[in-house]
């Protein structure tokens, strides 16, 4: 029989008890780990064999309840799904186990997830439709219509994307990737009757999709490989398609790219900022503009470079545009 | 090894707000005997913003850009992470969806073009470390970056989403990228280990959410400074613009003085290869480095 590979590894484990501690500390454990063990096996081993006071959430052990999400060396993982040997390959033989958000820890890995649920509830995570209780015929959704939802209904609410999102950390209002996925799950559902209202919620600057920094941390963090940012882009598209978009700096910025490409092929950076901010708003960028001008970083309008074969670009923009603003 | 040849997609900033990026890229390519053919026909990639407005139009425009590299029978290199993302994402979607490819080609044929999918798309960084090799570059170092601590800032759109990026970035892990750090060491410098090297600079919300953008930048730059970095180096001109031009605003958000020179990747390589600072466009950098004579 083939021998099972084993490694002796060092684990630094986050410890904190909100009832007792002022600051967290880390306990170190050296454990023998075999190739098929997952992070949850390590947490169990520590709790059952070394320190019974270690607290963490876990339930299904099948990657579907979403309760055992933590971070290992800053990588969001589902403990029951992540093989320890795979982590060793990325980070080496010392692994740091921490809760999803250290600032929100109650006890060890158990965090206060209320901010996640608050945002989740803000997008009305349920179908809104007048249901005929005595239908005369079936209410059929075609496969093509169902496919529009993509995989958005596979979210297990583990919170990995939410606590990996840098905007959630920087902007308390921000709804965040998980709830956007849920919003899209219903805006893409042909049965839902609240599409516009839903889009109004996610269109707001501050909480809405316009504050996404496009870092793809959510896509990387999702254990179900849902790519939340793809749904965020779909929401952006729907905001335009449904005529919900308001003329604000973020919307004009997105639209401004088309105008600029039509005119020059490549961007007219200065004009894009002016178009987005407006003639008055653009003035607040004056200090940066002066600094850039001094360093030869601003091309004057009469020297604006243009793409070759610009007539092709103009033609394509005319024939291939699918949305208006 | 036969001479490396690529079609260079410069993107917009290298032609406007970061002229130093184009200068230093061309200078480094020449010094390393790499041939770059400029794609002057290419348009803006949409920077992930046109994609929010009109997804199909952005696909058509990006496919058109790739067509011009295909016409030259050359792989395409990008020098901006966001160009890399949008170009490779377009390629990925068209190469795996015949129907979509046909829809796009229907439009492209109107202007006498056809997207085939024959040109690879990779960032110049990975052309250097994977195609040429760090050892080859090390052989040509004339002025080692001795005694200098460089903090590599990778930029999101070269490392995430890894499923897409791994096809052209040598399997770089998004949670522990190493290519730039390996390059720094090969050039004789010290690479700085800090938590934020793979994080976001906030560039894409600079206009609508400057506070968020400045907070993200502040976290990254203060982390680099606190780990004794003398300079930050990035392969992305958008990260560069954010860090280089906005340091006064980043300082305000950080609540402390954030002062550190920011380099484009080819500027750093060029210095080690002994190329004159002027040819690398160092004079265009807003944050002036004090260690270049």
XYZ file of C-alpha atoms in Angstrom:
618
model
C 0.000 0.000 0.000
C 1.215 3.446 -0.840
C 2.340 5.398 2.176
C 0.337 8.492 3.122
C 2.537 11.581 3.070
C 2.861 13.370 6.407
C 4.406 16.669 7.464
C 5.170 18.289 10.791
C 3.832 21.828 10.581
C 3.677 24.901 12.763
C 0.326 26.591 13.309
C -0.049 30.048 14.800
C -3.590 30.270 16.053
C -5.485 33.498 16.785
C -6.892 33.602 20.317
C -9.195 36.211 21.758
C -11.988 36.300 24.295
C -13.990 39.540 24.170
C -15.264 38.985 27.711
C -11.772 38.830 29.150
C -9.051 40.044 26.818
C -7.999 43.542 25.803
C -5.805 42.337 22.934
C -5.622 39.054 21.017
C -2.626 36.716 21.141
C -1.442 33.725 19.134
C -0.954 30.185 20.422
C 1.528 27.990 18.601
C 1.030 24.312 17.905
C 3.269 21.856 16.130
C 1.219 19.086 14.605
C 1.700 16.170 12.287
C -0.563 16.576 9.277
C -1.287 14.039 6.586
C -1.846 14.868 2.937
C -5.618 14.505 2.913
C -6.361 16.558 6.010
C -8.234 19.846 5.715
C -7.996 22.944 7.901
C -11.042 21.877 9.921
C -9.196 18.685 10.895
C -6.483 20.874 12.392
C -8.950 23.001 14.348
C -10.621 19.829 15.643
C -7.294 18.267 16.541
C -6.293 21.360 18.525
C -9.645 21.514 20.312
C -9.939 17.796 21.042
C -6.339 17.007 21.871
C -4.662 20.233 23.032
C -6.991 23.002 24.157
C -10.716 22.444 24.623
C -11.366 26.171 24.943
C -10.695 26.887 21.252
C -13.876 28.236 19.639
C -14.873 28.097 15.983
C -18.014 27.568 13.958
C -18.539 24.390 11.999
C -21.441 22.243 10.993
C -21.901 20.298 7.766
C -18.277 19.434 6.910
C -19.383 19.228 3.282
C -18.748 22.767 2.012
C -22.398 23.728 1.961
C -23.340 25.316 5.308
C -20.756 28.097 5.018
C -20.131 28.331 8.766
C -16.460 27.292 9.002
C -14.970 30.111 6.899
C -11.701 31.539 8.286
C -8.457 33.011 6.935
C -5.132 31.207 6.640
C -2.172 33.534 6.007
C -4.778 36.069 4.867
C -6.278 33.683 2.318
C -10.006 33.227 2.908
C -10.822 29.522 3.103
C -13.662 27.209 3.963
C -11.987 25.109 6.655
C -13.728 21.903 5.663
C -12.726 22.231 2.017
C -9.150 23.535 2.104
C -6.391 20.938 2.143
C -3.525 21.863 4.468
C -0.919 20.555 2.005
C -2.243 22.946 -0.665
C -1.708 25.832 1.747
C 1.819 24.644 2.525
C 2.543 24.789 -1.183
C 1.614 28.483 -1.235
C 2.871 29.673 2.141
C 5.445 27.192 3.410
C 5.432 25.208 6.634
C 4.185 27.866 9.033
C 0.487 28.661 8.793
C -1.324 31.485 10.559
C -4.970 30.766 11.316
C -7.183 33.797 11.919
C -10.880 34.668 11.920
C -12.445 36.279 8.837
C -12.300 39.695 10.498
C -10.059 40.039 13.549
C -11.782 43.229 14.673
C -15.117 41.446 14.895
C -13.976 38.436 16.943
C -16.116 37.429 19.933
C -14.085 34.392 20.800
C -11.212 33.028 18.718
C -12.678 32.284 15.261
C -16.260 33.137 16.141
C -16.948 36.611 14.797
C -19.881 38.974 14.976
C -21.248 38.589 11.462
C -24.106 41.076 11.906
C -22.668 43.534 9.360
C -22.730 40.788 6.759
C -26.391 39.905 7.458
C -27.458 43.535 7.658
C -26.133 44.152 4.131
C -27.528 40.861 2.946
C -31.005 41.779 4.137
C -30.777 45.264 2.606
C -31.117 43.867 -0.925
C -34.400 42.034 -0.099
C -33.013 38.521 -0.546
C -36.302 36.914 -1.531
C -38.562 36.665 -4.556
C -41.058 39.490 -4.873
C -44.029 38.463 -7.009
C -47.790 38.398 -6.888
C -48.419 34.702 -6.665
C -51.707 33.388 -7.985
C -52.701 30.863 -5.361
C -55.030 29.061 -7.755
C -53.167 29.059 -11.072
C -54.912 27.614 -14.114
C -51.681 26.720 -15.859
C -48.049 26.116 -15.016
C -45.807 29.142 -14.555
C -43.019 28.036 -16.854
C -39.494 29.496 -16.825
C -37.536 28.488 -19.911
C -34.017 27.045 -19.583
C -32.632 30.149 -21.348
C -34.337 32.401 -18.818
C -33.091 30.320 -15.908
C -29.536 30.392 -17.263
C -29.470 34.182 -16.896
C -29.189 33.727 -13.135
C -25.930 31.889 -13.849
C -24.584 30.400 -10.617
C -25.747 33.285 -8.400
C -28.084 31.036 -6.401
C -25.216 28.772 -5.297
C -24.001 31.273 -2.672
C -23.708 29.663 0.765
C -23.379 32.963 2.669
C -20.029 31.987 4.139
C -18.922 35.631 4.059
C -15.512 34.931 2.532
C -15.971 37.484 -0.256
C -17.432 40.074 2.114
C -14.550 39.887 4.578
C -11.989 39.807 1.760
C -13.420 42.935 0.115
C -11.224 45.992 0.789
C -14.169 48.348 0.222
C -16.183 46.711 3.010
C -13.267 47.553 5.257
C -12.878 51.143 4.005
C -16.536 52.127 3.609
C -19.060 51.003 6.236
C -22.030 51.727 3.984
C -20.887 49.430 1.190
C -23.285 46.552 0.521
C -20.500 44.187 -0.520
C -20.087 41.285 -2.950
C -22.263 38.584 -1.334
C -25.357 40.772 -1.181
C -24.736 42.008 -4.741
C -24.708 38.390 -5.903
C -28.028 37.903 -4.139
C -29.439 41.095 -5.667
C -28.439 39.853 -9.111
C -29.953 36.463 -8.386
C -33.336 38.255 -8.303
C -32.805 41.021 -10.876
C -31.998 38.237 -13.348
C -35.038 36.189 -12.335
C -37.894 36.628 -14.834
C -40.460 35.913 -12.125
C -39.350 38.801 -9.937
C -41.471 41.953 -10.093
C -39.188 44.289 -8.208
C -36.266 44.550 -10.640
C -36.150 48.353 -10.885
C -36.448 48.889 -7.144
C -33.663 46.397 -6.571
C -31.464 48.178 -9.093
C -32.214 51.516 -7.378
C -30.799 50.040 -4.151
C -27.532 48.901 -5.716
C -27.180 52.016 -7.902
C -26.556 54.390 -4.981
C -23.082 55.880 -4.682
C -21.649 54.819 -1.331
C -23.476 51.559 -0.674
C -23.894 50.513 -4.299
C -21.940 48.837 -7.094
C -20.227 52.058 -8.186
C -17.910 51.827 -5.188
C -16.491 48.449 -6.276
C -12.718 48.833 -6.790
C -12.574 45.904 -9.260
C -9.848 44.120 -7.300
C -11.285 40.599 -7.834
C -10.601 39.633 -4.200
C -14.202 38.358 -4.068
C -13.725 36.104 -7.088
C -10.599 34.681 -5.515
C -12.208 34.205 -2.087
C -15.414 32.418 -3.104
C -15.269 28.689 -2.236
C -18.136 28.041 -4.657
C -16.278 29.852 -7.470
C -19.185 32.196 -8.194
C -17.151 35.227 -9.260
C -19.201 37.874 -7.430
C -17.508 40.644 -9.433
C -18.999 39.240 -12.632
C -22.454 39.669 -11.083
C -21.485 43.197 -10.023
C -20.660 43.956 -13.665
C -24.024 42.470 -14.713
C -25.728 44.782 -12.208
C -23.899 47.751 -13.733
C -25.136 46.673 -17.161
C -28.711 46.236 -15.925
C -28.633 49.695 -14.343
C -28.099 51.103 -17.844
C -30.397 48.670 -19.654
C -33.304 49.400 -17.318
C -32.784 53.156 -17.465
C -32.069 53.399 -13.736
C -28.689 55.137 -14.143
C -28.560 58.711 -12.873
C -26.174 61.305 -14.158
C -23.470 61.270 -11.508
C -19.695 61.171 -11.572
C -19.441 57.354 -11.644
C -22.025 56.896 -14.391
C -20.546 59.652 -16.538
C -17.109 58.110 -16.001
C -18.282 54.773 -17.458
C -20.070 56.453 -20.351
C -17.191 58.871 -20.940
C -14.938 56.056 -22.112
C -17.152 55.507 -25.125
C -17.100 59.196 -26.087
C -13.351 59.338 -25.731
C -12.704 56.159 -27.714
C -15.012 57.391 -30.465
C -13.051 60.613 -30.744
C -9.463 59.415 -30.355
C -9.413 55.624 -30.138
C -7.362 55.933 -26.996
C -8.546 57.971 -24.031
C -8.386 61.695 -23.702
C -7.600 61.434 -19.996
C -8.126 65.091 -19.139
C -11.389 65.265 -21.038
C -12.602 62.059 -19.360
C -12.105 63.632 -15.934
C -13.825 66.855 -17.052
C -16.737 64.916 -18.560
C -17.104 62.809 -15.389
C -16.755 65.604 -12.837
C -18.388 68.443 -14.794
C -16.873 71.864 -15.518
C -17.058 72.921 -11.896
C -16.216 69.624 -10.192
C -13.084 69.177 -12.262
C -11.485 72.143 -10.492
C -10.824 70.113 -7.347
C -8.244 68.143 -9.321
C -6.249 71.278 -10.079
C -3.399 70.589 -7.603
C -2.741 67.177 -9.180
C -3.118 68.602 -12.687
C -0.491 71.254 -11.970
C 1.918 68.698 -10.488
C 1.428 66.463 -13.512
C 1.798 69.330 -15.976
C 5.132 70.296 -14.431
C 6.368 66.745 -14.965
C 5.228 66.508 -18.567
C 2.368 64.178 -17.755
C -0.378 66.156 -19.452
C -0.744 66.128 -23.209
C -2.182 69.385 -24.575
C -5.368 69.002 -26.678
C -3.576 69.853 -29.931
C -1.113 67.040 -29.343
C -3.683 64.404 -28.342
C -2.564 61.085 -29.821
C -5.090 59.193 -31.936
C -5.289 55.492 -32.791
C -4.469 54.605 -36.382
C -7.435 53.568 -38.556
C -9.766 55.596 -36.371
C -12.513 55.364 -39.003
C -12.761 51.636 -38.183
C -13.251 52.421 -34.522
C -15.985 54.966 -35.262
C -17.738 52.478 -37.503
C -17.557 49.724 -34.881
C -18.855 51.987 -32.145
C -21.812 52.825 -34.361
C -22.575 49.218 -35.263
C -21.755 47.467 -31.966
C -23.174 49.737 -29.257
C -25.891 48.003 -27.258
C -26.766 50.552 -24.569
C -27.585 54.221 -24.435
C -27.328 56.845 -21.756
C 17.443 31.262 -27.816
C 15.913 33.037 -30.794
C 15.144 36.703 -30.382
C 11.948 37.424 -28.477
C 9.410 39.434 -30.483
C 6.095 40.857 -29.332
C 3.377 43.241 -30.427
C 3.271 45.964 -27.790
C -0.158 47.187 -26.714
C 0.744 50.366 -24.861
C -2.686 51.250 -23.508
C -3.584 54.913 -22.985
C -1.585 56.099 -19.995
C 1.796 55.204 -21.518
C 0.963 57.647 -24.337
C -0.295 60.384 -22.016
C 0.029 60.582 -18.232
C 2.877 58.073 -17.820
C 5.146 58.723 -20.811
C 7.987 57.396 -18.666
C 6.435 53.928 -18.825
C 6.675 53.764 -22.611
C 10.175 55.269 -22.626
C 11.500 52.850 -20.022
C 9.777 49.829 -21.590
C 11.363 50.542 -24.970
C 14.759 51.237 -23.421
C 14.737 48.029 -21.374
C 13.539 45.950 -24.325
C 16.384 47.302 -26.418
C 18.953 46.583 -23.722
C 17.637 43.027 -23.341
C 17.468 42.500 -27.100
C 13.698 42.063 -27.191
C 11.858 43.349 -30.247
C 8.632 45.250 -29.603
C 6.363 46.275 -32.476
C 4.024 49.109 -31.445
C 0.324 48.508 -32.058
C -0.599 52.048 -33.070
C -4.044 50.928 -34.254
C -5.114 49.777 -30.795
C -7.752 51.636 -28.798
C -8.408 51.947 -25.078
C -9.375 48.615 -23.456
C -12.297 50.225 -21.642
C -10.462 49.968 -18.314
C -13.293 47.841 -16.783
C -15.503 50.951 -16.915
C -16.724 50.787 -20.508
C -17.451 47.152 -19.606
C -19.915 48.408 -16.963
C -21.701 50.492 -19.577
C -21.597 48.360 -22.721
C -20.139 44.887 -22.393
C -20.529 43.879 -26.048
C -18.941 47.043 -27.398
C -15.950 46.520 -25.117
C -15.572 42.965 -26.422
C -15.582 44.169 -30.030
C -13.001 46.878 -29.346
C -10.682 44.563 -27.425
C -11.005 41.849 -30.053
C -10.060 44.443 -32.668
C -6.886 45.241 -30.719
C -5.931 41.575 -30.596
C -6.601 41.263 -34.360
C -3.733 43.626 -35.032
C -1.319 41.454 -33.042
C -2.633 38.401 -34.898
C -2.032 40.146 -38.231
C 1.627 40.504 -37.244
C 1.694 36.870 -36.163
C 3.073 37.951 -32.814
C 2.091 37.376 -29.202
C 0.827 40.566 -27.579
C 2.415 42.140 -24.522
C 0.674 44.687 -22.343
C 2.296 47.161 -19.974
C -0.776 47.970 -17.918
C -2.442 45.448 -15.602
C -5.919 46.635 -16.484
C -5.201 46.370 -20.230
C -3.963 42.858 -19.489
C -7.164 41.973 -17.644
C -9.563 43.291 -20.252
C -7.632 41.957 -23.224
C -7.129 38.481 -21.783
C -10.703 38.365 -20.491
C -11.954 39.159 -24.002
C -9.699 36.478 -25.448
C -10.854 33.948 -22.863
C -14.526 34.632 -23.513
C -14.223 34.525 -27.305
C -11.997 31.440 -27.354
C -14.526 29.501 -25.272
C -17.772 30.672 -26.834
C -18.108 30.096 -30.588
C -21.437 31.918 -30.742
C -20.071 35.011 -29.051
C -16.957 34.908 -31.226
C -19.105 34.796 -34.345
C -21.224 37.702 -33.087
C -18.082 39.758 -32.529
C -16.562 38.720 -35.847
C -19.742 39.729 -37.632
C -18.991 43.288 -36.524
C -15.252 43.062 -37.133
C -15.772 41.835 -40.691
C -17.535 45.125 -41.447
C -14.103 46.739 -41.142
C -12.197 43.894 -42.773
C -10.922 42.207 -39.617
C -11.372 38.811 -38.057
C -10.570 37.605 -34.549
C -8.994 34.163 -34.684
C -7.507 33.604 -31.252
C -3.973 32.913 -32.462
C -2.054 35.502 -30.414
C -1.242 34.974 -26.758
C -1.653 37.964 -24.458
C 0.701 38.512 -21.548
C 2.007 41.327 -19.412
C 5.552 42.498 -20.185
C 6.569 41.499 -16.641
C 5.865 37.857 -17.453
C 7.492 38.095 -20.870
C 10.605 39.103 -18.920
C 10.500 36.597 -16.055
C 8.982 33.614 -17.885
C 10.030 33.951 -21.550
C 13.419 35.596 -21.113
C 14.121 34.444 -17.558
C 15.343 36.162 -14.428
C 18.827 34.634 -14.847
C 19.226 36.105 -18.333
C 18.333 39.540 -16.994
C 20.713 39.111 -14.054
C 23.574 38.508 -16.514
C 23.069 41.983 -17.974
C 23.043 43.901 -14.696
C 25.614 46.705 -14.738
C 24.592 48.721 -11.701
C 23.209 46.353 -9.070
C 20.466 47.882 -6.907
C 22.709 47.357 -3.887
C 21.542 48.376 -0.443
C 18.122 49.441 -1.626
C 14.896 48.020 -0.234
C 12.271 47.685 -2.940
C 8.624 47.003 -2.147
C 6.956 45.198 -5.035
C 3.334 46.217 -5.526
C 1.815 43.677 -7.902
C -1.517 45.312 -8.798
C -4.787 43.358 -8.900
C -5.219 42.818 -12.611
C -2.034 40.814 -13.109
C -2.782 38.270 -10.393
C -6.581 38.093 -10.056
C -8.742 36.318 -11.078
C -6.042 33.646 -10.878
C -8.016 31.176 -12.991
C -7.655 33.573 -15.937
C -4.296 35.137 -15.089
C -2.508 31.865 -14.447
C -2.690 31.156 -18.168
C -0.184 33.933 -18.822
C 1.547 34.715 -15.536
C 3.524 31.562 -14.900
C 1.118 30.321 -12.231
C 1.675 33.255 -9.880
C -0.276 32.709 -6.670
C -2.519 35.695 -5.891
C -1.947 35.273 -2.143
C 1.809 35.019 -2.407
C 3.101 36.468 -5.676
C 6.870 36.280 -6.112
C 7.863 37.278 -9.668
C 8.771 40.919 -8.982
C 10.493 39.987 -5.726
C 12.623 37.434 -7.592
C 13.434 40.083 -10.160
C 14.447 42.602 -7.487
C 16.824 40.087 -5.912
C 18.280 39.214 -9.328
C 18.957 42.907 -9.919
C 20.931 43.044 -6.673
C 18.289 44.767 -4.530
C 16.497 43.663 -1.368
C 12.861 42.783 -1.791
C 10.617 43.946 1.030
C 8.218 41.450 2.537
C 4.971 43.228 3.449
C 1.351 42.239 3.703
C -0.127 44.654 1.156
C 1.987 43.713 -1.855
C -0.956 41.914 -3.485
C -3.682 44.346 -2.405
C -5.660 46.976 -4.293
C -4.559 50.619 -4.716
C -8.133 51.891 -5.173
C -7.529 53.539 -8.547
C -10.848 52.543 -10.076
C -12.920 54.555 -7.593
C -10.639 57.587 -7.446
C -13.331 59.884 -8.849
C -16.488 58.607 -7.149
C -14.997 57.443 -3.846
C -11.702 59.268 -3.237
C -11.821 58.431 0.462
C -11.889 54.704 -0.262
C -9.138 55.061 -2.867
C -6.928 57.038 -0.486
C -7.554 54.633 2.376
C -6.498 51.636 0.297
C -3.419 53.440 -0.983
C -2.559 54.614 2.524
C -2.714 51.066 3.901
C -0.406 49.813 1.166
C 2.171 52.619 1.250
C 2.393 52.893 5.054
C 2.852 49.113 5.214
C 5.717 49.343 2.695
C 7.305 52.283 4.552
C 6.962 50.577 7.948
C 8.806 47.593 6.525
C 11.732 49.833 5.587
C 11.067 50.191 1.887
C 13.158 52.832 0.083
C 10.985 52.661 -3.011
C 7.877 51.002 -4.385
C 7.877 49.359 -7.809
C 4.788 48.369 -9.783
C 4.041 46.831 -13.200
C 0.787 48.816 -13.429
C 0.646 52.474 -14.533
C -2.725 52.922 -12.797
C -1.261 51.897 -9.434
C 1.658 54.169 -10.319
C -0.565 57.181 -11.011
C -2.438 56.597 -7.763
C 0.687 56.304 -5.612
C 2.909 58.775 -7.448
C 0.519 61.649 -8.134
C -1.788 61.357 -5.116
C 0.695 61.077 -2.256
C -0.416 64.364 -0.690
C -4.024 63.134 -0.565
C -2.936 59.702 0.631
C -0.972 61.372 3.444
C -4.084 63.286 4.529
C -6.109 60.081 4.732
C -3.291 58.209 6.479
C -2.968 60.960 9.069
C 0.800 60.873 8.683
C 3.343 61.835 6.087
C 3.558 59.270 3.333
C 6.617 59.973 1.273
C 8.219 57.320 -0.900
C 9.338 57.252 -4.539
C 7.265 55.092 -6.891
C 8.810 53.379 -9.915
C 7.459 51.601 -12.945
C 8.846 48.093 -13.250
C 10.940 48.833 -16.377
C 12.330 51.965 -14.715
C 13.754 49.844 -11.916
C 15.098 47.226 -14.311
C 16.574 49.947 -16.505
C 18.483 51.464 -13.589
C 20.071 48.092 -12.842
C 20.936 47.603 -16.506
C 22.822 50.883 -16.365
C 20.469 52.844 -18.614
C 20.599 56.606 -18.047
C 17.769 57.827 -15.781
C 16.673 60.296 -18.429
C 16.059 57.537 -20.959
C 13.890 55.865 -18.340
C 11.858 59.046 -17.928
C 12.655 59.327 -14.222
C 12.219 63.098 -14.637
C 8.488 62.494 -15.215
C 7.966 60.880 -11.804
C 6.197 63.215 -9.391
C 7.806 61.588 -6.343
C 11.457 62.332 -6.870
C 13.842 59.608 -5.750
C 16.857 60.898 -3.837
C 19.105 57.917 -4.538
C 19.585 58.363 -8.270
C 22.578 60.417 -9.262
